[in-house]
Amino acid sequence: NGLQEVSLIINETGYLPARLIVRKNIPVRLYLTSSSPSTSCFILDDFKVQKGVATQTVEVIDLVPTKAGEYRFYCPVKGIHGSLVVRD
């Protein structure tokens, strides 16, 4: 019941992994890194997250999912998307 830590890589063709699974009511720390030559983005509207991710850097996002469901994240510039699945 401590902290869920998840890593996500962004490249030109998508997010790796494209589907993240976490538990409800347990804090999540998400580590984002980009292997793309240009700055990438990570937008998760349901959690009010908008983050730019420069090449070869690590950005950290902390959130607490309080409701089970599937939430879409995306980067409109690159046309890529994935999902955050929150389970009970």
Short mmCIF file of N, CA and C in Angstrom, two decimals:
data_model
loop_
_atom_site.label_atom_id
_atom_site.label_comp_id
_atom_site.label_asym_id
_atom_site.label_seq_id
_atom_site.Cartn_x
_atom_site.Cartn_y
_atom_site.Cartn_z
N ASN A 1 0.81 -1.21 0.00
CA ASN A 1 0.00 0.00 0.00
C ASN A 1 0.85 1.26 0.00
N GLY A 2 2.05 1.19 -0.57
CA GLY A 2 2.94 2.33 -0.55
C GLY A 2 2.87 3.18 -1.80
N LEU A 3 3.72 2.87 -2.77
CA LEU A 3 3.85 3.66 -3.97
C LEU A 3 3.99 2.74 -5.17
N GLN A 4 3.24 3.02 -6.22
CA GLN A 4 3.37 2.27 -7.47
C GLN A 4 4.27 3.08 -8.39
N GLU A 5 5.36 2.48 -8.85
CA GLU A 5 6.28 3.16 -9.74
C GLU A 5 6.22 2.52 -11.12
N VAL A 6 6.04 3.37 -12.15
CA VAL A 6 5.87 2.90 -13.51
C VAL A 6 6.76 3.73 -14.44
N SER A 7 7.43 3.06 -15.38
CA SER A 7 8.26 3.77 -16.37
C SER A 7 7.60 3.69 -17.74
N LEU A 8 7.73 4.78 -18.49
CA LEU A 8 7.13 4.87 -19.81
C LEU A 8 8.14 5.53 -20.75
N ILE A 9 8.40 4.89 -21.89
CA ILE A 9 9.30 5.44 -22.91
C ILE A 9 8.45 5.97 -24.05
N ILE A 10 8.79 7.15 -24.53
CA ILE A 10 8.09 7.76 -25.66
C ILE A 10 9.05 7.76 -26.85
N ASN A 11 8.57 7.24 -27.99
CA ASN A 11 9.38 7.33 -29.21
C ASN A 11 8.51 7.84 -30.35
N GLU A 12 9.01 7.81 -31.55
CA GLU A 12 8.28 8.36 -32.70
C GLU A 12 7.01 7.60 -33.03
N THR A 13 6.94 6.33 -32.66
CA THR A 13 5.79 5.51 -33.05
C THR A 13 4.80 5.24 -31.93
N GLY A 14 5.14 5.63 -30.69
CA GLY A 14 4.18 5.41 -29.60
C GLY A 14 4.81 5.41 -28.23
N TYR A 15 4.01 4.95 -27.29
CA TYR A 15 4.42 4.82 -25.89
C TYR A 15 4.75 3.36 -25.63
N LEU A 16 5.81 3.11 -24.86
CA LEU A 16 6.19 1.76 -24.49
C LEU A 16 6.25 1.65 -22.98
N PRO A 17 5.40 0.90 -22.32
CA PRO A 17 4.26 0.18 -22.90
C PRO A 17 3.12 1.15 -23.20
N ALA A 18 2.21 0.73 -24.04
CA ALA A 18 1.06 1.58 -24.41
C ALA A 18 -0.08 1.46 -23.41
N ARG A 19 0.00 0.46 -22.53
CA ARG A 19 -1.05 0.27 -21.53
C ARG A 19 -0.40 0.07 -20.16
N LEU A 20 -0.75 0.93 -19.23
CA LEU A 20 -0.25 0.86 -17.86
C LEU A 20 -1.38 0.41 -16.95
N ILE A 21 -1.09 -0.49 -16.03
CA ILE A 21 -2.11 -0.98 -15.11
C ILE A 21 -1.65 -0.68 -13.69
N VAL A 22 -2.51 0.03 -12.93
CA VAL A 22 -2.22 0.40 -11.55
C VAL A 22 -3.43 0.10 -10.67
N ARG A 23 -3.24 0.22 -9.36
CA ARG A 23 -4.31 -0.02 -8.39
C ARG A 23 -4.89 1.31 -7.90
N LYS A 24 -6.17 1.29 -7.65
CA LYS A 24 -6.89 2.46 -7.15
C LYS A 24 -6.44 2.81 -5.74
N ASN A 25 -6.43 4.12 -5.44
CA ASN A 25 -6.15 4.68 -4.11
C ASN A 25 -4.73 4.46 -3.60
N ILE A 26 -3.82 4.07 -4.49
CA ILE A 26 -2.40 3.94 -4.13
C ILE A 26 -1.64 4.93 -5.02
N PRO A 27 -0.83 5.82 -4.43
CA PRO A 27 -0.11 6.81 -5.22
C PRO A 27 0.72 6.17 -6.34
N VAL A 28 0.77 6.85 -7.48
CA VAL A 28 1.53 6.40 -8.65
C VAL A 28 2.61 7.43 -8.95
N ARG A 29 3.82 6.95 -9.15
CA ARG A 29 4.91 7.80 -9.63
C ARG A 29 5.26 7.29 -11.02
N LEU A 30 5.08 8.14 -11.99
CA LEU A 30 5.29 7.79 -13.39
C LEU A 30 6.57 8.46 -13.88
N TYR A 31 7.51 7.65 -14.38
CA TYR A 31 8.77 8.15 -14.93
C TYR A 31 8.66 8.14 -16.45
N LEU A 32 8.80 9.30 -17.06
CA LEU A 32 8.70 9.44 -18.51
C LEU A 32 10.07 9.76 -19.09
N THR A 33 10.43 9.08 -20.17
CA THR A 33 11.65 9.40 -20.90
C THR A 33 11.35 9.30 -22.39
N SER A 34 12.10 10.05 -23.17
CA SER A 34 11.87 10.07 -24.61
C SER A 34 13.12 9.65 -25.36
N SER A 35 12.94 8.75 -26.34
CA SER A 35 14.05 8.38 -27.22
C SER A 35 13.90 9.07 -28.57
N SER A 36 12.91 9.94 -28.67
CA SER A 36 12.65 10.69 -29.89
C SER A 36 13.66 11.83 -30.03
N PRO A 37 14.05 12.18 -31.25
CA PRO A 37 14.99 13.29 -31.43
C PRO A 37 14.41 14.66 -31.08
N SER A 38 13.09 14.76 -31.02
CA SER A 38 12.46 16.03 -30.65
C SER A 38 11.66 15.86 -29.35
N THR A 39 11.30 16.96 -28.74
CA THR A 39 10.53 16.92 -27.51
C THR A 39 9.19 16.22 -27.75
N SER A 40 8.83 15.35 -26.84
CA SER A 40 7.56 14.62 -26.91
C SER A 40 6.63 15.16 -25.85
N CYS A 41 5.41 14.68 -25.85
CA CYS A 41 4.47 15.14 -24.83
C CYS A 41 3.70 13.98 -24.25
N PHE A 42 3.16 14.23 -23.07
CA PHE A 42 2.32 13.26 -22.37
C PHE A 42 1.16 14.05 -21.78
N ILE A 43 -0.05 13.78 -22.27
CA ILE A 43 -1.24 14.48 -21.78
C ILE A 43 -2.21 13.43 -21.26
N LEU A 44 -2.64 13.62 -20.03
CA LEU A 44 -3.60 12.73 -19.37
C LEU A 44 -4.69 13.63 -18.80
N ASP A 45 -5.68 13.95 -19.63
CA ASP A 45 -6.69 14.95 -19.29
C ASP A 45 -7.43 14.66 -17.99
N ASP A 46 -7.78 13.41 -17.75
CA ASP A 46 -8.57 13.07 -16.56
C ASP A 46 -7.85 13.38 -15.25
N PHE A 47 -6.53 13.50 -15.30
CA PHE A 47 -5.75 13.82 -14.11
C PHE A 47 -5.10 15.20 -14.22
N LYS A 48 -5.50 15.96 -15.25
CA LYS A 48 -4.99 17.32 -15.47
C LYS A 48 -3.47 17.35 -15.59
N VAL A 49 -2.92 16.39 -16.37
CA VAL A 49 -1.49 16.29 -16.57
C VAL A 49 -1.16 16.68 -18.00
N GLN A 50 -0.21 17.60 -18.14
CA GLN A 50 0.35 17.97 -19.44
C GLN A 50 1.85 18.15 -19.23
N LYS A 51 2.64 17.31 -19.90
CA LYS A 51 4.08 17.35 -19.65
C LYS A 51 4.84 17.21 -20.96
N GLY A 52 5.81 18.09 -21.18
CA GLY A 52 6.74 17.95 -22.28
C GLY A 52 7.93 17.13 -21.81
N VAL A 53 8.43 16.27 -22.68
CA VAL A 53 9.54 15.39 -22.31
C VAL A 53 10.65 15.55 -23.35
N ALA A 54 11.75 16.16 -22.94
CA ALA A 54 12.89 16.35 -23.85
C ALA A 54 13.65 15.04 -24.02
N THR A 55 14.37 14.94 -25.11
CA THR A 55 15.17 13.75 -25.41
C THR A 55 16.17 13.47 -24.29
N GLN A 56 16.27 12.21 -23.93
CA GLN A 56 17.25 11.72 -22.95
C GLN A 56 17.12 12.34 -21.56
N THR A 57 15.92 12.79 -21.22
CA THR A 57 15.67 13.29 -19.86
C THR A 57 14.59 12.42 -19.22
N VAL A 58 14.47 12.53 -17.92
CA VAL A 58 13.42 11.81 -17.20
C VAL A 58 12.53 12.84 -16.51
N GLU A 59 11.25 12.79 -16.79
CA GLU A 59 10.27 13.64 -16.13
C GLU A 59 9.46 12.75 -15.18
N VAL A 60 9.08 13.30 -14.03
CA VAL A 60 8.35 12.54 -13.03
C VAL A 60 6.97 13.14 -12.84
N ILE A 61 5.97 12.29 -12.83
CA ILE A 61 4.58 12.71 -12.57
C ILE A 61 4.06 11.89 -11.41
N ASP A 62 3.52 12.58 -10.41
CA ASP A 62 2.89 11.91 -9.27
C ASP A 62 1.39 12.13 -9.33
N LEU A 63 0.63 11.06 -9.13
CA LEU A 63 -0.83 11.18 -9.10
C LEU A 63 -1.41 10.08 -8.23
N VAL A 64 -2.66 10.27 -7.82
CA VAL A 64 -3.37 9.26 -7.03
C VAL A 64 -4.68 8.95 -7.75
N PRO A 65 -4.78 7.75 -8.35
CA PRO A 65 -6.02 7.38 -9.03
C PRO A 65 -7.08 6.94 -8.01
N THR A 66 -8.18 7.66 -7.94
CA THR A 66 -9.20 7.37 -6.93
C THR A 66 -10.43 6.67 -7.49
N LYS A 67 -10.46 6.47 -8.80
CA LYS A 67 -11.61 5.84 -9.43
C LYS A 67 -11.15 4.82 -10.46
N ALA A 68 -11.68 3.60 -10.37
CA ALA A 68 -11.32 2.56 -11.33
C ALA A 68 -11.82 2.95 -12.72
N GLY A 69 -11.10 2.53 -13.73
CA GLY A 69 -11.49 2.80 -15.11
C GLY A 69 -10.28 2.83 -16.02
N GLU A 70 -10.52 3.16 -17.28
CA GLU A 70 -9.45 3.26 -18.27
C GLU A 70 -9.38 4.71 -18.74
N TYR A 71 -8.18 5.29 -18.64
CA TYR A 71 -7.97 6.70 -18.94
C TYR A 71 -6.96 6.82 -20.08
N ARG A 72 -7.31 7.61 -21.08
CA ARG A 72 -6.47 7.77 -22.27
C ARG A 72 -5.40 8.82 -22.03
N PHE A 73 -4.15 8.51 -22.45
CA PHE A 73 -3.11 9.53 -22.52
C PHE A 73 -2.64 9.60 -23.97
N TYR A 74 -2.08 10.76 -24.35
CA TYR A 74 -1.77 10.97 -25.76
C TYR A 74 -0.79 12.11 -25.96
N CYS A 75 -0.30 12.20 -27.20
CA CYS A 75 0.51 13.34 -27.64
C CYS A 75 -0.04 13.74 -29.00
N PRO A 76 -0.78 14.85 -29.10
CA PRO A 76 -1.38 15.24 -30.38
C PRO A 76 -0.34 15.60 -31.44
N VAL A 77 0.83 16.04 -31.05
CA VAL A 77 1.87 16.42 -32.00
C VAL A 77 2.36 15.19 -32.77
N LYS A 78 2.56 14.09 -32.07
CA LYS A 78 3.05 12.86 -32.69
C LYS A 78 1.93 11.92 -33.11
N GLY A 79 0.69 12.19 -32.67
CA GLY A 79 -0.44 11.34 -33.03
C GLY A 79 -0.38 9.97 -32.36
N ILE A 80 0.17 9.90 -31.15
CA ILE A 80 0.29 8.64 -30.42
C ILE A 80 -0.59 8.66 -29.19
N HIS A 81 -0.95 7.48 -28.71
CA HIS A 81 -1.81 7.40 -27.52
C HIS A 81 -1.59 6.08 -26.80
N GLY A 82 -2.09 6.03 -25.58
CA GLY A 82 -2.04 4.83 -24.75
C GLY A 82 -3.10 4.94 -23.69
N SER A 83 -3.08 4.03 -22.71
CA SER A 83 -4.10 4.09 -21.67
C SER A 83 -3.54 3.71 -20.31
N LEU A 84 -4.12 4.34 -19.31
CA LEU A 84 -3.83 4.04 -17.90
C LEU A 84 -5.06 3.31 -17.38
N VAL A 85 -4.88 2.06 -16.98
CA VAL A 85 -5.98 1.26 -16.45
C VAL A 85 -5.86 1.24 -14.94
N VAL A 86 -6.92 1.69 -14.26
CA VAL A 86 -6.95 1.72 -12.80
C VAL A 86 -7.90 0.62 -12.34
N ARG A 87 -7.38 -0.30 -11.55
CA ARG A 87 -8.18 -1.42 -11.06
C ARG A 87 -8.42 -1.28 -9.56
N ASP A 88 -9.53 -1.85 -9.12
CA ASP A 88 -9.86 -1.87 -7.67
C ASP A 88 -8.85 -2.66 -6.89
#
